């Protein structure tokens, strides 16, 4: 669907009904009092929400927020204190957001529990409303802030959701059990066969907190498919491309569209030791992200021992750097975009943000996925021939060595990644997002 048309289709589809139900004592015509009478004389206000359970859900709002013209838009980004410094480094206004936090989120993922319990979601709604009342946005944009499906509609503010196409009801991935006690005991193949049989029930269980939240606030339930919960918005933009993560026939419904990859790197200098272009050895860039497992990082480094390569490692603070071999060039955070441009291989947790960052430079990826989001992304990456994956519960030194050699030495992976790079050049997520945002503002005027 053309990106400039889906707002009109969304409105014609009747999904704007919730926006007419203005609550909370805000005045007409847009719910924020007489200040809106001078709408044409001031900058449009956009409030981003980056759910701070992992850096990726903060990085995409940062990238989109900084793409907006500051003369036309008054922008703020609400996120957790752990990621505040990254927002401030971009010169953006930051607001502190309540969240369950990375540790509780990762514990819930590992245990197979709903990651956002009802009590937490209720607090999310109250905190969302506080920020909306104080900032008075024209539009809110959320990345994995699922409570906005309730809170934004309670006050009649347009809500743009950022997600991934593999969570769409219209994508057709092969579901696989995340790393879990069952996968360790039974093995991934048997455990995944069982998981696929009971997946609708599992997704229903994980949807129950959101179902209860909607009912408690007088909203229509989103149903019992977790994919709907994770992708609900007045407009839903997928940070993917259809060439990699296609929607089935007849394609995405009204109100949904591909945005293209949204990538971001922290504003950090490249270490001097990595600027030496005279070293002929291939560079392997390793980053396991904010959810990385230190045990996996150790196995990766050991698996790359004996290979004629340089190693650049971003630890994200998950392990002490003094425990690493001297040959590893490491820092808590590194400029991922610049490193990807120099690398022959990127090794990561299989998250979409790092994968796209590598592919934008034509570099193949070795993904080590653990949770369902990473497994879904790697299914499509591997299917496209641009990546290999090793489940996080099957990582060994030997497996890392074999896969790394295969990706670096066999030309078909590099060729596929370079073809993908050429396709990605046709997408401009910043421009596409700007068009969607303008249409949202026009619909609210």
Short mmCIF file of C-alpha atoms in Angstrom, two decimals:
data_model
loop_
_atom_site.label_atom_id
_atom_site.label_comp_id
_atom_site.label_asym_id
_atom_site.label_seq_id
_atom_site.Cartn_x
_atom_site.Cartn_y
_atom_site.Cartn_z
CA UNK A 1 0.00 0.00 0.00
CA UNK A 2 1.33 3.47 -0.86
CA UNK A 3 2.54 5.12 2.29
CA UNK A 4 0.74 8.34 1.52
CA UNK A 5 -2.71 6.76 1.44
CA UNK A 6 -3.20 4.54 4.43
CA UNK A 7 -4.20 7.26 6.86
CA UNK A 8 -7.22 8.07 4.70
CA UNK A 9 -8.03 4.37 4.37
CA UNK A 10 -7.71 3.96 8.13
CA UNK A 11 -10.14 6.79 8.73
CA UNK A 12 -12.55 5.48 6.12
CA UNK A 13 -12.33 2.09 7.79
CA UNK A 14 -13.94 3.53 10.88
CA UNK A 15 -11.03 2.99 13.24
CA UNK A 16 -11.08 6.65 14.22
CA UNK A 17 -14.10 6.18 16.45
CA UNK A 18 -12.01 6.00 19.62
CA UNK A 19 -10.45 9.37 18.89
CA UNK A 20 -13.80 11.05 19.19
CA UNK A 21 -14.21 9.86 22.75
CA UNK A 22 -12.31 12.59 24.53
CA UNK A 23 -11.90 12.12 28.27
CA UNK A 24 -9.93 13.51 31.17
CA UNK A 25 -11.43 17.00 31.20
CA UNK A 26 -9.56 18.26 28.14
CA UNK A 27 -11.49 20.88 26.20
CA UNK A 28 -12.62 20.89 22.55
CA UNK A 29 -11.90 20.75 19.73
CA UNK A 30 -8.84 18.51 20.11
CA UNK A 31 -8.87 17.76 23.80
CA UNK A 32 -6.23 20.24 24.88
CA UNK A 33 -8.02 23.52 25.42
CA UNK A 34 -7.85 26.84 23.67
CA UNK A 35 -4.17 26.52 22.83
CA UNK A 36 -5.24 24.61 19.74
CA UNK A 37 -6.89 27.74 18.35
CA UNK A 38 -3.41 28.85 17.22
CA UNK A 39 -2.52 25.47 15.75
CA UNK A 40 -1.27 26.91 12.45
CA UNK A 41 1.03 29.33 14.30
CA UNK A 42 3.02 26.85 16.34
CA UNK A 43 5.03 23.72 15.88
CA UNK A 44 3.19 20.41 15.92
CA UNK A 45 3.85 18.49 19.13
CA UNK A 46 4.93 14.85 18.89
CA UNK A 47 5.50 12.69 21.95
CA UNK A 48 7.49 9.48 21.45
CA UNK A 49 7.37 6.56 23.88
CA UNK A 50 10.33 4.16 23.82
CA UNK A 51 9.59 1.18 26.08
CA UNK A 52 12.89 0.78 27.95
CA UNK A 53 12.99 -2.99 28.32
CA UNK A 54 15.68 -3.18 25.62
CA UNK A 55 17.70 -0.53 23.83
CA UNK A 56 16.19 -1.38 20.44
CA UNK A 57 12.76 -0.04 21.45
CA UNK A 58 14.39 3.24 22.46
CA UNK A 59 16.76 3.43 19.50
CA UNK A 60 14.02 3.47 16.86
CA UNK A 61 12.11 6.37 18.49
CA UNK A 62 15.42 8.24 18.80
CA UNK A 63 16.10 7.78 15.09
CA UNK A 64 12.60 8.87 14.07
CA UNK A 65 12.48 11.79 16.49
CA UNK A 66 15.78 13.23 15.32
CA UNK A 67 14.65 12.96 11.68
CA UNK A 68 11.94 15.60 12.27
CA UNK A 69 12.56 19.24 11.42
CA UNK A 70 12.86 21.09 14.77
CA UNK A 71 11.41 24.21 13.15
CA UNK A 72 8.21 22.33 12.33
CA UNK A 73 7.95 19.91 15.25
CA UNK A 74 8.19 20.19 19.02
CA UNK A 75 9.40 16.73 20.04
CA UNK A 76 9.91 14.89 23.32
CA UNK A 77 10.83 11.26 24.03
CA UNK A 78 9.63 9.41 27.11
CA UNK A 79 11.76 6.45 28.21
CA UNK A 80 13.52 4.94 31.20
CA UNK A 81 16.44 6.45 33.06
CA UNK A 82 18.85 3.69 31.88
CA UNK A 83 18.65 5.06 28.34
CA UNK A 84 18.29 8.74 29.12
CA UNK A 85 21.87 9.55 28.15
CA UNK A 86 21.36 8.29 24.60
CA UNK A 87 18.34 10.55 24.12
CA UNK A 88 20.11 13.57 25.56
CA UNK A 89 23.15 12.93 23.34
CA UNK A 90 20.88 13.47 20.33
CA UNK A 91 19.75 16.84 21.66
CA UNK A 92 16.21 15.58 22.28
CA UNK A 93 13.97 16.48 25.20
CA UNK A 94 13.60 13.42 27.44
CA UNK A 95 10.86 12.53 29.91
CA UNK A 96 11.25 9.76 32.51
CA UNK A 97 8.88 6.87 31.94
CA UNK A 98 7.71 4.15 34.31
CA UNK A 99 8.59 0.65 33.11
CA UNK A 100 8.97 -2.86 34.47
CA UNK A 101 12.60 -2.53 33.39
CA UNK A 102 14.99 -4.77 31.49
CA UNK A 103 15.69 -7.26 34.28
CA UNK A 104 12.04 -8.03 35.07
CA UNK A 105 11.27 -8.17 31.35
CA UNK A 106 14.08 -10.62 30.61
CA UNK A 107 13.17 -12.79 33.61
CA UNK A 108 9.58 -13.01 32.38
CA UNK A 109 10.74 -13.86 28.85
CA UNK A 110 13.03 -16.61 30.15
CA UNK A 111 10.26 -18.08 32.30
CA UNK A 112 7.59 -17.86 29.58
CA UNK A 113 5.39 -15.52 31.66
CA UNK A 114 3.45 -12.51 30.30
CA UNK A 115 6.01 -9.74 30.11
CA UNK A 116 3.55 -7.00 31.11
CA UNK A 117 1.27 -8.12 33.99
CA UNK A 118 -2.05 -6.34 34.45
CA UNK A 119 -0.86 -4.35 37.49
CA UNK A 120 2.11 -3.04 35.50
CA UNK A 121 -0.08 -2.14 32.52
CA UNK A 122 -2.42 -0.19 34.78
CA UNK A 123 0.53 1.84 36.04
CA UNK A 124 1.67 2.27 32.44
CA UNK A 125 -1.68 3.82 31.49
CA UNK A 126 -1.53 6.28 34.38
CA UNK A 127 2.03 7.26 33.50
CA UNK A 128 1.14 7.57 29.80
CA UNK A 129 -1.73 9.89 30.70
CA UNK A 130 0.51 12.00 32.91
CA UNK A 131 2.97 12.57 30.09
CA UNK A 132 0.20 13.25 27.57
CA UNK A 133 -1.49 15.79 29.85
CA UNK A 134 1.79 17.57 30.59
CA UNK A 135 3.17 17.64 27.04
CA UNK A 136 -0.17 17.98 25.21
CA UNK A 137 0.90 16.25 21.99
CA UNK A 138 -0.92 16.30 18.69
CA UNK A 139 0.29 12.75 17.99
CA UNK A 140 1.92 10.04 20.11
CA UNK A 141 4.33 7.47 18.69
CA UNK A 142 5.06 4.30 20.61
CA UNK A 143 7.59 1.50 20.20
CA UNK A 144 6.46 -1.55 22.21
CA UNK A 145 4.53 0.69 24.61
CA UNK A 146 1.42 -1.48 24.27
CA UNK A 147 -0.52 0.46 26.93
CA UNK A 148 -0.88 3.36 24.46
CA UNK A 149 -3.58 1.36 22.69
CA UNK A 150 -5.70 2.27 25.73
CA UNK A 151 -4.23 5.48 27.14
CA UNK A 152 -3.95 7.45 23.87
CA UNK A 153 -7.53 6.59 22.97
CA UNK A 154 -8.85 7.59 26.39
CA UNK A 155 -7.83 11.17 25.58
CA UNK A 156 -8.45 11.09 21.84
CA UNK A 157 -4.84 11.47 20.67
CA UNK A 158 -3.69 9.87 17.43
CA UNK A 159 -1.46 6.88 18.11
CA UNK A 160 1.20 5.62 15.69
CA UNK A 161 2.65 2.25 16.69
CA UNK A 162 6.10 1.07 15.59
CA UNK A 163 6.52 -2.70 15.35
CA UNK A 164 7.92 -5.44 13.11
CA UNK A 165 6.11 -7.14 10.25
CA UNK A 166 6.84 -10.62 11.55
CA UNK A 167 4.41 -9.87 14.39
CA UNK A 168 1.65 -9.05 11.91
CA UNK A 169 -1.32 -11.38 11.66
CA UNK A 170 -0.63 -11.34 7.91
CA UNK A 171 2.95 -12.63 8.06
CA UNK A 172 3.62 -16.35 7.87
CA UNK A 173 6.66 -17.24 9.96
CA UNK A 174 7.57 -20.66 11.27
CA UNK A 175 7.00 -20.46 15.00
CA UNK A 176 9.65 -22.00 17.21
CA UNK A 177 9.82 -22.29 20.98
CA UNK A 178 12.02 -19.65 22.61
CA UNK A 179 14.93 -20.70 24.78
CA UNK A 180 13.18 -22.26 27.75
CA UNK A 181 13.52 -25.10 30.21
CA UNK A 182 11.41 -27.25 27.88
CA UNK A 183 13.75 -26.65 24.94
CA UNK A 184 16.74 -27.59 27.07
CA UNK A 185 15.15 -30.80 28.35
CA UNK A 186 13.33 -32.02 25.25
CA UNK A 187 15.50 -30.40 22.61
CA UNK A 188 14.40 -27.58 20.29
CA UNK A 189 12.78 -29.81 17.65
CA UNK A 190 10.45 -31.74 19.94
CA UNK A 191 9.74 -28.71 22.14
CA UNK A 192 8.97 -26.56 19.07
CA UNK A 193 6.54 -29.15 17.68
CA UNK A 194 4.66 -29.04 20.99
CA UNK A 195 4.87 -25.24 21.06
CA UNK A 196 3.33 -24.92 17.59
CA UNK A 197 0.42 -27.12 18.66
CA UNK A 198 -0.35 -25.05 21.77
CA UNK A 199 0.79 -21.64 20.48
CA UNK A 200 -2.74 -20.16 20.19
CA UNK A 201 -3.31 -20.99 23.86
CA UNK A 202 0.07 -19.54 24.84
CA UNK A 203 -0.65 -16.33 22.92
CA UNK A 204 -4.08 -16.13 24.53
CA UNK A 205 -2.55 -16.43 28.01
CA UNK A 206 -0.08 -13.64 27.24
CA UNK A 207 -2.94 -11.47 25.92
CA UNK A 208 -5.05 -11.72 29.08
CA UNK A 209 -3.49 -8.73 30.92
CA UNK A 210 -4.21 -6.46 27.95
CA UNK A 211 -7.72 -7.87 27.59
CA UNK A 212 -8.39 -7.03 31.24
CA UNK A 213 -6.89 -3.56 30.87
CA UNK A 214 -9.14 -2.76 27.90
CA UNK A 215 -12.24 -3.96 29.73
CA UNK A 216 -11.39 -2.03 32.90
CA UNK A 217 -11.17 1.20 30.88
CA UNK A 218 -14.28 0.61 28.82
CA UNK A 219 -12.40 -0.22 25.64
CA UNK A 220 -13.06 -3.02 23.21
CA UNK A 221 -10.81 -6.03 23.79
CA UNK A 222 -7.98 -6.61 21.33
CA UNK A 223 -8.74 -10.31 21.44
CA UNK A 224 -6.51 -13.17 22.43
CA UNK A 225 -3.79 -13.22 19.82
CA UNK A 226 -0.58 -11.68 21.12
CA UNK A 227 0.31 -10.50 17.62
CA UNK A 228 -2.66 -8.13 17.69
CA UNK A 229 -1.61 -6.81 21.11
CA UNK A 230 1.94 -6.13 19.89
CA UNK A 231 0.87 -4.36 16.69
CA UNK A 232 -2.23 -2.39 17.66
CA UNK A 233 -2.29 1.29 16.71
CA UNK A 234 -4.41 3.82 14.86
CA UNK A 235 -1.62 3.50 12.32
CA UNK A 236 0.91 0.67 12.61
CA UNK A 237 4.26 1.04 10.88
CA UNK A 238 6.52 -1.98 10.42
CA UNK A 239 10.26 -1.30 10.53
CA UNK A 240 10.88 -3.91 7.84
CA UNK A 241 10.75 -4.31 4.08
CA UNK A 242 8.34 -6.64 2.26
CA UNK A 243 11.21 -8.17 0.28
CA UNK A 244 12.50 -9.70 3.54
CA UNK A 245 9.35 -10.03 5.66
CA UNK A 246 6.42 -10.32 3.23
CA UNK A 247 2.77 -10.14 4.16
CA UNK A 248 0.52 -12.81 2.72
CA UNK A 249 -2.12 -12.27 0.07
CA UNK A 250 -3.81 -9.73 -0.12
CA UNK A 251 -1.10 -7.91 1.85
CA UNK A 252 -1.27 -5.61 4.84
CA UNK A 253 -4.69 -4.25 5.87
CA UNK A 254 -5.68 -0.59 5.98
CA UNK A 255 -3.89 1.26 8.75
CA UNK A 256 -0.68 -0.78 8.39
CA UNK A 257 2.35 -0.16 6.18
CA UNK A 258 6.01 -0.96 5.78
CA UNK A 259 8.19 1.87 7.03
CA UNK A 260 11.55 0.38 6.07
CA UNK A 261 14.39 -0.27 8.49
CA UNK A 262 14.93 2.23 11.29
CA UNK A 263 18.55 1.98 12.44
CA UNK A 264 20.53 3.96 14.97
CA UNK A 265 24.01 4.06 16.47
CA UNK A 266 25.19 5.89 19.58
CA UNK A 267 27.24 8.99 18.87
CA UNK A 268 30.60 7.57 19.85
CA UNK A 269 34.04 7.73 18.23
CA UNK A 270 35.50 4.66 16.58
CA UNK A 271 38.46 3.36 18.63
CA UNK A 272 41.79 4.22 17.01
CA UNK A 273 42.76 0.54 16.91
CA UNK A 274 39.86 -0.11 14.52
CA UNK A 275 40.83 2.66 12.11
CA UNK A 276 43.82 0.72 10.78
CA UNK A 277 42.79 -0.09 7.22
CA UNK A 278 46.15 -1.70 6.47
CA UNK A 279 45.30 -4.82 8.49
CA UNK A 280 44.15 -7.40 5.92
CA UNK A 281 42.37 -9.63 8.42
CA UNK A 282 38.54 -9.58 8.27
CA UNK A 283 36.79 -7.69 11.05
CA UNK A 284 34.05 -9.44 13.02
CA UNK A 285 31.73 -7.06 14.87
CA UNK A 286 30.05 -8.71 17.88
CA UNK A 287 27.17 -7.11 19.76
CA UNK A 288 24.65 -9.01 21.85
CA UNK A 289 22.70 -5.91 22.80
CA UNK A 290 21.32 -4.85 26.14
CA UNK A 291 19.75 -8.30 26.60
CA UNK A 292 23.01 -10.15 25.92
CA UNK A 293 24.06 -13.19 27.94
CA UNK A 294 27.70 -12.93 29.19
CA UNK A 295 28.08 -16.70 28.81
CA UNK A 296 27.27 -16.43 25.11
CA UNK A 297 29.74 -13.59 24.64
CA UNK A 298 32.48 -15.75 26.16
CA UNK A 299 31.65 -18.66 23.82
CA UNK A 300 31.62 -16.36 20.79
CA UNK A 301 35.08 -15.02 21.57
CA UNK A 302 36.40 -18.51 22.22
CA UNK A 303 34.77 -19.79 19.03
CA UNK A 304 36.55 -17.09 17.00
CA UNK A 305 39.91 -18.10 18.48
CA UNK A 306 42.14 -19.59 15.84
CA UNK A 307 40.42 -17.73 13.01
CA UNK A 308 42.44 -15.08 11.25
CA UNK A 309 40.19 -12.16 12.15
CA UNK A 310 39.96 -9.05 14.25
CA UNK A 311 37.18 -8.86 16.84
CA UNK A 312 35.32 -5.71 17.89
CA UNK A 313 32.94 -6.34 20.79
CA UNK A 314 30.24 -4.08 22.25
CA UNK A 315 29.44 -5.52 25.68
CA UNK A 316 26.54 -3.16 26.60
CA UNK A 317 27.92 -3.49 30.12
CA UNK A 318 26.76 -7.11 30.52
CA UNK A 319 30.25 -8.45 31.27
CA UNK A 320 33.55 -7.10 32.63
CA UNK A 321 35.84 -6.12 29.80
CA UNK A 322 38.99 -6.98 31.72
CA UNK A 323 38.01 -10.65 31.46
CA UNK A 324 38.36 -10.58 27.67
CA UNK A 325 41.44 -11.64 25.67
CA UNK A 326 43.77 -8.81 24.67
CA UNK A 327 43.11 -9.41 20.98
CA UNK A 328 39.47 -8.33 21.46
CA UNK A 329 38.84 -4.61 21.00
CA UNK A 330 35.93 -3.87 23.32
CA UNK A 331 33.81 -1.10 24.76
CA UNK A 332 30.44 -0.96 26.49
CA UNK A 333 29.01 0.65 23.36
CA UNK A 334 30.45 1.15 19.88
CA UNK A 335 29.28 3.05 16.76
CA UNK A 336 27.53 0.09 15.17
CA UNK A 337 26.88 1.71 11.81
CA UNK A 338 30.53 2.58 11.24
CA UNK A 339 31.67 -0.85 12.42
CA UNK A 340 29.17 -2.61 10.18
CA UNK A 341 30.57 -0.67 7.23
CA UNK A 342 34.05 -2.05 8.00
CA UNK A 343 33.07 -5.57 9.03
CA UNK A 344 33.07 -8.83 7.08
CA UNK A 345 30.63 -10.40 9.54
CA UNK A 346 28.25 -9.18 12.25
CA UNK A 347 27.37 -11.49 15.15
CA UNK A 348 24.37 -10.46 17.23
CA UNK A 349 21.38 -11.74 19.19
CA UNK A 350 19.26 -11.83 16.04
CA UNK A 351 17.41 -8.59 16.70
CA UNK A 352 16.09 -6.75 13.67
CA UNK A 353 17.81 -3.42 14.34
CA UNK A 354 21.35 -4.86 14.24
CA UNK A 355 20.53 -7.18 11.34
CA UNK A 356 19.31 -4.29 9.21
CA UNK A 357 22.32 -2.22 10.22
CA UNK A 358 24.58 -4.95 8.86
CA UNK A 359 22.53 -5.47 5.70
CA UNK A 360 22.58 -1.76 4.88
CA UNK A 361 26.30 -2.30 4.31
CA UNK A 362 25.95 -5.65 2.55
CA UNK A 363 27.35 -7.65 5.48
CA UNK A 364 26.01 -11.12 6.38
CA UNK A 365 24.83 -11.88 9.91
CA UNK A 366 25.25 -14.69 12.41
CA UNK A 367 22.27 -14.49 14.78
CA UNK A 368 22.08 -16.20 18.16
CA UNK A 369 18.37 -15.80 19.00
CA UNK A 370 16.85 -16.64 22.37
CA UNK A 371 13.42 -15.00 22.55
CA UNK A 372 10.52 -15.26 20.13
CA UNK A 373 11.06 -11.83 18.60
CA UNK A 374 14.63 -12.73 17.67
CA UNK A 375 13.64 -16.17 16.39
CA UNK A 376 10.95 -14.70 14.15
CA UNK A 377 13.34 -12.14 12.71
CA UNK A 378 16.06 -14.72 12.08
CA UNK A 379 13.59 -17.04 10.34
CA UNK A 380 13.13 -14.44 7.62
CA UNK A 381 16.80 -13.40 7.53
CA UNK A 382 17.97 -16.97 7.10
CA UNK A 383 15.29 -17.64 4.49
CA UNK A 384 16.62 -14.71 2.45
CA UNK A 385 20.11 -16.22 2.47
CA UNK A 386 21.72 -13.26 4.22
CA UNK A 387 22.26 -14.93 7.59
CA UNK A 388 22.78 -18.09 9.60
CA UNK A 389 21.49 -18.66 13.09
CA UNK A 390 22.40 -20.75 16.09
CA UNK A 391 19.83 -20.93 18.85
CA UNK A 392 21.18 -19.44 22.07
CA UNK A 393 20.68 -22.78 23.82
CA UNK A 394 22.79 -24.51 21.16
CA UNK A 395 25.76 -22.14 21.03
CA UNK A 396 29.16 -23.79 21.29
CA UNK A 397 32.69 -22.82 20.32
CA UNK A 398 32.64 -25.31 17.46
CA UNK A 399 29.27 -24.06 16.15
CA UNK A 400 30.43 -20.43 16.23
CA UNK A 401 33.62 -21.32 14.38
CA UNK A 402 31.85 -23.31 11.66
CA UNK A 403 29.14 -20.73 11.03
CA UNK A 404 31.57 -17.79 11.05
CA UNK A 405 33.85 -19.46 8.53
CA UNK A 406 30.91 -20.32 6.33
CA UNK A 407 29.55 -16.77 6.30
CA UNK A 408 32.94 -15.16 5.63
CA UNK A 409 34.37 -17.65 3.16
CA UNK A 410 31.34 -18.68 1.08
CA UNK A 411 30.58 -15.89 -1.44
CA UNK A 412 26.85 -16.55 -1.75
CA UNK A 413 26.12 -15.05 1.70
CA UNK A 414 28.00 -11.85 0.93
CA UNK A 415 26.34 -11.66 -2.49
CA UNK A 416 22.86 -12.07 -0.97
CA UNK A 417 23.61 -9.42 1.66
CA UNK A 418 24.80 -7.03 -1.04
CA UNK A 419 21.64 -7.59 -3.08
CA UNK A 420 19.65 -6.81 0.04
CA UNK A 421 21.74 -3.66 0.54
CA UNK A 422 20.75 -2.49 -2.93
CA UNK A 423 17.07 -3.08 -2.16
CA UNK A 424 17.34 -1.22 1.15
CA UNK A 425 18.66 1.85 -0.66
CA UNK A 426 15.19 2.30 -2.14
CA UNK A 427 13.68 2.84 1.32
CA UNK A 428 13.79 6.07 3.31
CA UNK A 429 12.13 5.45 6.66
CA UNK A 430 12.59 9.05 7.82
CA UNK A 431 10.80 10.46 4.79
CA UNK A 432 8.07 7.82 4.97
CA UNK A 433 7.52 8.52 8.65
CA UNK A 434 7.30 12.25 7.96
CA UNK A 435 4.55 11.65 5.41
CA UNK A 436 2.55 9.51 7.82
CA UNK A 437 2.95 12.07 10.55
CA UNK A 438 1.75 14.92 8.34
CA UNK A 439 -1.32 12.92 7.35
CA UNK A 440 -2.04 12.18 11.00
CA UNK A 441 -1.83 15.87 11.85
CA UNK A 442 -4.07 16.83 8.94
CA UNK A 443 -6.65 14.26 10.04
CA UNK A 444 -6.60 15.75 13.56
CA UNK A 445 -6.98 19.35 12.36
#
